[in-house]
XYZ file of C-alpha atoms in Angstrom:
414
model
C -28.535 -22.622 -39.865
C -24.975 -23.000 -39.791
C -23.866 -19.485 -39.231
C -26.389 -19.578 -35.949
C -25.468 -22.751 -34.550
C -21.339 -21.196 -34.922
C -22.651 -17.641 -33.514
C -24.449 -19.678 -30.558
C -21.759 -21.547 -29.351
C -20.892 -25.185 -31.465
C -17.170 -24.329 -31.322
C -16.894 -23.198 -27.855
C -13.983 -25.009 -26.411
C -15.303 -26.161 -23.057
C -18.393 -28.808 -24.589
C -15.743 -31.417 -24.877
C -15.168 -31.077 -21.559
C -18.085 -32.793 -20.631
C -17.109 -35.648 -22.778
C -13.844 -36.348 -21.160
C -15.000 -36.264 -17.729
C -17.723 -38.788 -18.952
C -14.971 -41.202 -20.237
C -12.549 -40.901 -17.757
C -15.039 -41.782 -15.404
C -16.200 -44.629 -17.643
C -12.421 -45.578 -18.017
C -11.806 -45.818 -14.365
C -14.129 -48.684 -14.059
C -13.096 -52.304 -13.250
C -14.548 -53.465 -16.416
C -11.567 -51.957 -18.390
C -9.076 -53.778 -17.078
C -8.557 -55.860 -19.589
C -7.069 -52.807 -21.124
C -4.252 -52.684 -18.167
C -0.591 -53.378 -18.794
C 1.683 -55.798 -16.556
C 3.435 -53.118 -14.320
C 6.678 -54.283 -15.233
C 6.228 -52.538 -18.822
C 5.966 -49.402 -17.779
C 8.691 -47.054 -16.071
C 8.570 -43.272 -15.033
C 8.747 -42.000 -18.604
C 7.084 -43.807 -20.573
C 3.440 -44.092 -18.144
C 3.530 -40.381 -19.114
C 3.674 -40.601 -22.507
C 1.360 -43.681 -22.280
C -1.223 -41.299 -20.433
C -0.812 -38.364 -23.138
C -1.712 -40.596 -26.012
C -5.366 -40.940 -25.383
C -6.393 -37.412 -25.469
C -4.339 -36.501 -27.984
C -6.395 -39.241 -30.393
C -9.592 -37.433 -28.537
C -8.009 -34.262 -29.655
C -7.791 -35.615 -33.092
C -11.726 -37.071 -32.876
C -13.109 -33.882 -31.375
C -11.143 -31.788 -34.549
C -13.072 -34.232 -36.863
C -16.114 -33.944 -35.434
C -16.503 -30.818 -35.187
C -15.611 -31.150 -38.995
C -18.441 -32.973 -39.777
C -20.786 -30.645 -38.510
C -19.356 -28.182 -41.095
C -20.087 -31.250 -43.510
C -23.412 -31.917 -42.909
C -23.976 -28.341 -42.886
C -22.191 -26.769 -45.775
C -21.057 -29.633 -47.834
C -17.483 -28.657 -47.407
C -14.592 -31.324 -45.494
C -12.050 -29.751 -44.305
C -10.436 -27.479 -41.392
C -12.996 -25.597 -39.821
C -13.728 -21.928 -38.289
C -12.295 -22.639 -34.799
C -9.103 -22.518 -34.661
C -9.219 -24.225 -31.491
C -10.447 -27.539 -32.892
C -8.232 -27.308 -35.586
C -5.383 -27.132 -33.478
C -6.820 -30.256 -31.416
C -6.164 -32.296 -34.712
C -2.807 -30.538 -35.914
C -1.582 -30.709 -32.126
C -2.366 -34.131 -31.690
C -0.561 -35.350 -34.625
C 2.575 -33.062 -33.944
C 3.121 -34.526 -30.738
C 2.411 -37.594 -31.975
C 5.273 -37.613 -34.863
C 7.696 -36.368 -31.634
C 6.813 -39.181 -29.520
C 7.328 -41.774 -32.632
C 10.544 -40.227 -32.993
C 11.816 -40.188 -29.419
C 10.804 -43.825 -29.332
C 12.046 -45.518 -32.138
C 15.132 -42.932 -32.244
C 15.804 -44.434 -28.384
C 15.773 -47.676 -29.608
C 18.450 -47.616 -32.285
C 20.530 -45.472 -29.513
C 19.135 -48.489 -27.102
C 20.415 -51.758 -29.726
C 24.104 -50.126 -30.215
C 24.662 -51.907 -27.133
C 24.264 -54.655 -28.567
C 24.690 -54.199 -32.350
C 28.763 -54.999 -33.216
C 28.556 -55.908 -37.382
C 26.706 -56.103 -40.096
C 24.686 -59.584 -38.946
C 23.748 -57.526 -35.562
C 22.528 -54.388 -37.483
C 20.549 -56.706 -40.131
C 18.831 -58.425 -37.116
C 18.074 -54.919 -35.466
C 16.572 -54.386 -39.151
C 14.596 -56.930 -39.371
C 13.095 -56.831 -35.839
C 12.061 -53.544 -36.257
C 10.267 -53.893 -39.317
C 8.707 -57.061 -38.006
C 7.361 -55.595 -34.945
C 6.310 -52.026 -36.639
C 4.196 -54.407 -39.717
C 2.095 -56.460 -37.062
C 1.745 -53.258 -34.703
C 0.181 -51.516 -37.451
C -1.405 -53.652 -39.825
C -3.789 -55.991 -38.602
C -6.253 -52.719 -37.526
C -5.572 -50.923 -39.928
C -6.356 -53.922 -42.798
C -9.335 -54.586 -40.947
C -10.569 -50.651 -40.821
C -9.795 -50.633 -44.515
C -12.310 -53.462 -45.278
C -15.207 -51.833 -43.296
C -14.265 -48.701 -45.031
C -14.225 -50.103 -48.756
C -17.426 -52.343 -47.367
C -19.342 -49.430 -46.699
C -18.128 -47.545 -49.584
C -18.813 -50.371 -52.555
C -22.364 -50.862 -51.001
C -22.868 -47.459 -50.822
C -21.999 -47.268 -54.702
C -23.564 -50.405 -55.754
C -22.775 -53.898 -57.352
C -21.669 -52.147 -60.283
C -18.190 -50.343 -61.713
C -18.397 -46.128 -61.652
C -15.199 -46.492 -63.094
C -12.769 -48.505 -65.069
C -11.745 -52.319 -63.732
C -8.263 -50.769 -63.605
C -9.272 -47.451 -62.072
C -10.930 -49.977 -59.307
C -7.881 -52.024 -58.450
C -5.724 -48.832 -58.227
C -7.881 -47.309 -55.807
C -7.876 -50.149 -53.552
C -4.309 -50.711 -54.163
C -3.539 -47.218 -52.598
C -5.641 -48.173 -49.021
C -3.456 -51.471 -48.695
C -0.054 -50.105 -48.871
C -0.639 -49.103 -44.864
C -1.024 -44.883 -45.274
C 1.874 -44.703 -48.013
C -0.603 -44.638 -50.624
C -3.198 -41.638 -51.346
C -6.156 -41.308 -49.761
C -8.968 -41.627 -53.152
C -12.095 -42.313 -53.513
C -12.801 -45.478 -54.647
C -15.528 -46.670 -56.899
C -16.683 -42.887 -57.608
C -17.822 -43.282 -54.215
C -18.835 -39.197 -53.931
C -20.835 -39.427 -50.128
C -19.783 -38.110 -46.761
C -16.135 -38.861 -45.462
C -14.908 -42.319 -44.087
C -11.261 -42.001 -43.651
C -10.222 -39.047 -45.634
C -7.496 -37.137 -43.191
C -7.617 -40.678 -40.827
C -4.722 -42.550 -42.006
C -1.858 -40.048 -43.835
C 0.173 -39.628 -40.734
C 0.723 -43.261 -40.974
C 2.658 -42.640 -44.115
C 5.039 -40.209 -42.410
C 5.815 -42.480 -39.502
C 6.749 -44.968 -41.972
C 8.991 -42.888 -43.856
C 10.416 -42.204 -40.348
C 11.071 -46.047 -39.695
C 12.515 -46.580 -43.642
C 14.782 -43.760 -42.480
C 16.304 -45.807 -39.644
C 17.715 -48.038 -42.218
C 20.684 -45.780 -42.662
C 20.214 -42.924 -40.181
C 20.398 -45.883 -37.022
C 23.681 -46.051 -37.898
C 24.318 -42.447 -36.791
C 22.284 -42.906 -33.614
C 24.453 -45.841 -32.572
C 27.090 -43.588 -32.229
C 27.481 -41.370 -29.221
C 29.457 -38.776 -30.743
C 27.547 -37.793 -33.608
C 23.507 -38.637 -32.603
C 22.867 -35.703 -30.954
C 25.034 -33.471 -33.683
C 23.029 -34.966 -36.167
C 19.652 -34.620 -34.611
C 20.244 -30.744 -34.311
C 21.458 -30.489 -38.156
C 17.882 -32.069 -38.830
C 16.348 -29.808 -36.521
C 18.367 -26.360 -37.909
C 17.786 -27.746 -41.882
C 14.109 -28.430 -41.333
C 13.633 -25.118 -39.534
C 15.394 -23.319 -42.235
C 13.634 -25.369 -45.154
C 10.206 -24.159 -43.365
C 11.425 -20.177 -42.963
C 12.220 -20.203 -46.967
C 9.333 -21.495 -47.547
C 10.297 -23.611 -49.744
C 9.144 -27.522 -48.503
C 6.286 -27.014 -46.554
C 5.859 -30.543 -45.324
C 9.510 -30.070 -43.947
C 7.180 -28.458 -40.150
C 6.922 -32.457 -40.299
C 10.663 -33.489 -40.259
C 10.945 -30.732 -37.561
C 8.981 -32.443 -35.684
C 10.812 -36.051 -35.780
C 14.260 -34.219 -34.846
C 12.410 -32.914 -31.886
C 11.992 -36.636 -30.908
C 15.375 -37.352 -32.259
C 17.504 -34.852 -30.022
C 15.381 -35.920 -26.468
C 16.114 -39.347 -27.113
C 19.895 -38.550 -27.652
C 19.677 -36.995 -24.384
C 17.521 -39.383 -22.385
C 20.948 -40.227 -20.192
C 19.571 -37.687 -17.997
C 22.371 -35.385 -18.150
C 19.710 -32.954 -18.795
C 16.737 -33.432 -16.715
C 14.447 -30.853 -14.752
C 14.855 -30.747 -11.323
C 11.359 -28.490 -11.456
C 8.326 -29.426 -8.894
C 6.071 -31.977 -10.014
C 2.939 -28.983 -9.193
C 5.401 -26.193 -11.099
C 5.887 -28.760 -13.809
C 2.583 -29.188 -14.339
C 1.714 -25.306 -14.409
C 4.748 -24.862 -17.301
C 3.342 -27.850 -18.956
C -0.429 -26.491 -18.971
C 0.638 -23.296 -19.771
C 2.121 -24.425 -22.576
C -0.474 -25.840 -24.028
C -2.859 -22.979 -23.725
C -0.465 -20.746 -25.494
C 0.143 -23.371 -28.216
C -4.110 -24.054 -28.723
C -5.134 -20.320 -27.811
C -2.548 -18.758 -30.344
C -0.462 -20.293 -32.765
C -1.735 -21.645 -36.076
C 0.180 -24.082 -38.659
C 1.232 -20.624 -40.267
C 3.652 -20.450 -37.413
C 5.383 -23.996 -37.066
C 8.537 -23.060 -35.706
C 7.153 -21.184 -33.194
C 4.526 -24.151 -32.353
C 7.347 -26.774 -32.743
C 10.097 -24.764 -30.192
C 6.613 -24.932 -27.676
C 5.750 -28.431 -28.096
C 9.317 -29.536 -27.428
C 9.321 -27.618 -24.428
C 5.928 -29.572 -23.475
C 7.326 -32.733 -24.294
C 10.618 -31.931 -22.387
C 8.763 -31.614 -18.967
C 5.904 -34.718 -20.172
C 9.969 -37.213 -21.052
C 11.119 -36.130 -17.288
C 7.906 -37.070 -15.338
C 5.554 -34.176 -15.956
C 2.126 -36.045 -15.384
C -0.335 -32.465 -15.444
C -1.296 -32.700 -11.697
C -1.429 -36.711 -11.813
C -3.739 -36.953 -14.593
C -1.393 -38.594 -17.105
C -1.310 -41.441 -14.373
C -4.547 -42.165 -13.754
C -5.966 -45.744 -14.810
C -8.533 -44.288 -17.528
C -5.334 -41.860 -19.100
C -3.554 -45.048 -19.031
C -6.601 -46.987 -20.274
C -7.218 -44.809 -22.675
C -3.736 -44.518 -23.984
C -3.360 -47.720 -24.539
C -6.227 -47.660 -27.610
C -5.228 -44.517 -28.777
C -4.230 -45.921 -32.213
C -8.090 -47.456 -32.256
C -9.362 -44.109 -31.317
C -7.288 -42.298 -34.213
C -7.712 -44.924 -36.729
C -11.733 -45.896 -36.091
C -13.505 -42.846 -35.336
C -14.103 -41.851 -38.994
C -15.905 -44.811 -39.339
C -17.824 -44.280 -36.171
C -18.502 -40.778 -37.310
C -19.796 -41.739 -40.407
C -21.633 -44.781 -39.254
C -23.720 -42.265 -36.481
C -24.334 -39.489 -38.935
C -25.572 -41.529 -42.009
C -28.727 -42.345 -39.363
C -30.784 -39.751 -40.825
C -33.018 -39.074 -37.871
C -30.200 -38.664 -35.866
C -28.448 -36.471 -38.095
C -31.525 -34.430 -38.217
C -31.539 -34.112 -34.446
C -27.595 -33.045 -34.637
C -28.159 -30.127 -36.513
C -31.580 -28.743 -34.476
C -29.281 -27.595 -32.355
C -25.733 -27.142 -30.208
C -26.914 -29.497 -27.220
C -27.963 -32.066 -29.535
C -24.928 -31.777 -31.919
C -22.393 -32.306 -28.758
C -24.893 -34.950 -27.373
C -24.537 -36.790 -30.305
C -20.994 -36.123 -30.329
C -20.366 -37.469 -26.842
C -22.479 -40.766 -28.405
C -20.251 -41.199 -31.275
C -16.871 -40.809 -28.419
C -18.307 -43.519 -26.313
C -18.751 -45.605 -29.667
C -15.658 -45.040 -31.031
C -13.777 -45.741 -27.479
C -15.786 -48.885 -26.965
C -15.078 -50.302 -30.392
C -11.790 -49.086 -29.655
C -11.349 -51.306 -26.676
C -12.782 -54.164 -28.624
C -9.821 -53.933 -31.217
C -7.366 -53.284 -28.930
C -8.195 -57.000 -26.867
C -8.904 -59.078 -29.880
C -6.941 -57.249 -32.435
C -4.564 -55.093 -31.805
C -2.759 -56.891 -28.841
C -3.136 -60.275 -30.703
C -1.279 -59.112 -33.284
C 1.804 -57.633 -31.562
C 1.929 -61.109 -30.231
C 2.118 -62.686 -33.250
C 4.775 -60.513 -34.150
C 6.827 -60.747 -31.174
C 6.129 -65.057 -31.691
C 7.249 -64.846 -35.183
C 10.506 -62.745 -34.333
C 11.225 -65.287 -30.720
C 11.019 -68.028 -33.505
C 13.458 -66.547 -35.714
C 15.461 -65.897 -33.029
C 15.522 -62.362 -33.524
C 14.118 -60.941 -30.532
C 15.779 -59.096 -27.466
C 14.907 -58.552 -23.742
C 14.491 -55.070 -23.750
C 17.184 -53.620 -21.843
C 16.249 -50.598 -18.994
C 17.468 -47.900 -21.628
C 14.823 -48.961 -24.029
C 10.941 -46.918 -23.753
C 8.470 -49.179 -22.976
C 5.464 -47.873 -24.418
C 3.746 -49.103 -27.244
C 3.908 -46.981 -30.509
């Protein structure tokens, strides 16, 4: 059954079109607007990169998805036969490690204003860290505990392995994506988070990095200098062969030199309509022809993308629309809950049964499980998400370690 559903048209790249047009018109509504952002937190760049977050998360839940179907079918998780949906999940996360990068990157470059000794830099320290821990953790703690909630009732009242072997497991999901993604209780059904959450542990060896490398970005001689020796080791680590997770650390630099640059001394003067074309364009080379095989090639596109997205590129307005917006704004709850969603829909055996009859009823069920997963998304983001980057931003006022940001400093949430 597999083979025919694949032969017949499950990975063909246009069904998820039908799903985005349903949510961006869903998005658009006034009853999202508790989702909407003071105006006075965005500015030109960052509404852009605000507006390319959500579908890159989609991109990321469509790759999954179609996953799944190869789960339920074969038994196997991983990367499937479309290259096309793979490269909505691989994509998605590249540009999302460049956009971490160019962000927290512009705000070291952003606090040497303001950072003159070893007092200012420890403050700068401990802000970031502060901010990054309740950005991040309260979802993420509370995904983890439906995750291991589903999983130990799925196993039973009872140890499949050692008390030890127990505490270990669930050590690993509460160190925030820095600890390996196992199994936990012998737990041996259908995947919950498994290739969810280890992207989390590379953005966080990203912000440990700033503990030493800030010091380079506060200085205007040597940041961009030392962004391109990142750039020109990673790229040669990746030729040789010889670090393969080095495609990641190209990645970062890519970030890392646009932010050295963002004093405009090297913007595009290119229409906004030919900006958009280049910017499309792009893209359909990068998803229509490049695999992870080629990550120079893919990175050296991407930064080209994100060049034209960092100097106002918005794709023919679409990257400013209220539902982009809207939906950018619970990107993280779109990457970090749909696995649950995904598992929650297909463990309903009749409607698992009715997924795999055939390809309209696979992406119908699909397009349930995105509506799902973007409504609990919204959820989070009101009464989680946002509540705890207040508490952080409380805690830090208290301390007295938080700054007005200053107009050189992105506003968009990370």
């Amino acid at each position: 059954m597999g083979s025919d559903l694949i032969n017949s048209g499950i990975y063909e790249p246009w069904r998820i079109v039908p799903v985005m047009v349903v949510l961006l018109g869903l998005f658009s509504l006034r009853y999202f607007k508790g989702l909407d952002e003071p105006p006075a937190q965005h500015n030109n760049r960052s509404r852009t990169i605000d507006g390319l977050r959500g579908f890159l998360a989609l991109g990321v839940f469509f790759a999954h998805g179609s996953g799944y179907y190869v789960y339920m079918t074969t038994g196997y998780w991983g990367a499937g036969p479309s290259l096309f949906f793979n490269q909505l999940g691989s994509i998605g996360v590249a540009l999302f490690f460049i956009i971490t990068s160019f962000l927290f990157w512009g705000k070291a470059v952003a606090a040497s204003s303001h950072t003159r000794n070893a007092t200012d830099y420890r403050r700068y320290l401990f802000s970031l860290y502060t901010a990054r821990f309740f950005r991040i953790a309260p979802l993420y703690y509370l995904v983890i505990a439906l995750m291991l909630a589903i999983t130990l009732s799925a196993t039973g009242p009872h140890l499949n392995v050692s008390a030890i072997q127990l505490v270990k497991e669930i050590g690993n999901w509460m160190l925030l994506g820095l600890g390996a993604n196992v199994r936990v209780n012998g737990y041996g059904g259908p995947p919950i988070m498994t290739g969810m959450v280890w992207t989390l542990g590379w953005e966080w060896y990203f912000y440990f990095s700033l503990a030493l490398t800030s010091l380079i970005a506060f200085s205007r001689r040597f940041r961009l200098a030392f962004s391109v020796a990142v750039f020109l080791v990673a790229a040669s680590l990746s030729l040789a062969g010889r670090f393969p997770q080095s495609a990641f650390i190209l990645l970062f630099s890519i970030g890392m030199i646009f932010a050295s640059l963002r004093d405009g001394r090297f913007g595009t003067n290119l229409p906004a309509a030919a900006s958009s074309i280049a910017a499309v364009a792009l893209l359909a080379v990068v998803y229509a022809g490049y695999q992870v095989s080629h990550p120079i090639t893919q990175a050296i596109l991407l930064a080209v993308f994100f060049y034209l997205i960092t100097n106002g590129c918005d794709i023919f307005g679409l990257l400013r629309t209220r539902a982009a917006q809207r939906l950018g704004a619970i990107s993280y709850g779109i990457y970090l809950t749909h696995g649950i969603c995904l598992h929650l829909v297909f463990s309903i055996a009749p409607l698992r049964e009715f997924a795999i009859g055939s390809v309209t009823r696979y992406w119908s069920v699909v397009s349930l499980t995105a509506l799902v997963v973007s409504g609990f998304s919204s959820l989070t983001f009101v009464f989680v998400e946002r509540p705890g980057i207040a508490l952080g931003r409380s805690l830090l006022r208290r301390s007295g370690l938080s700054r007005t940001r200053t107009k050189a400093q992105p506003a968009a949430a990370a």
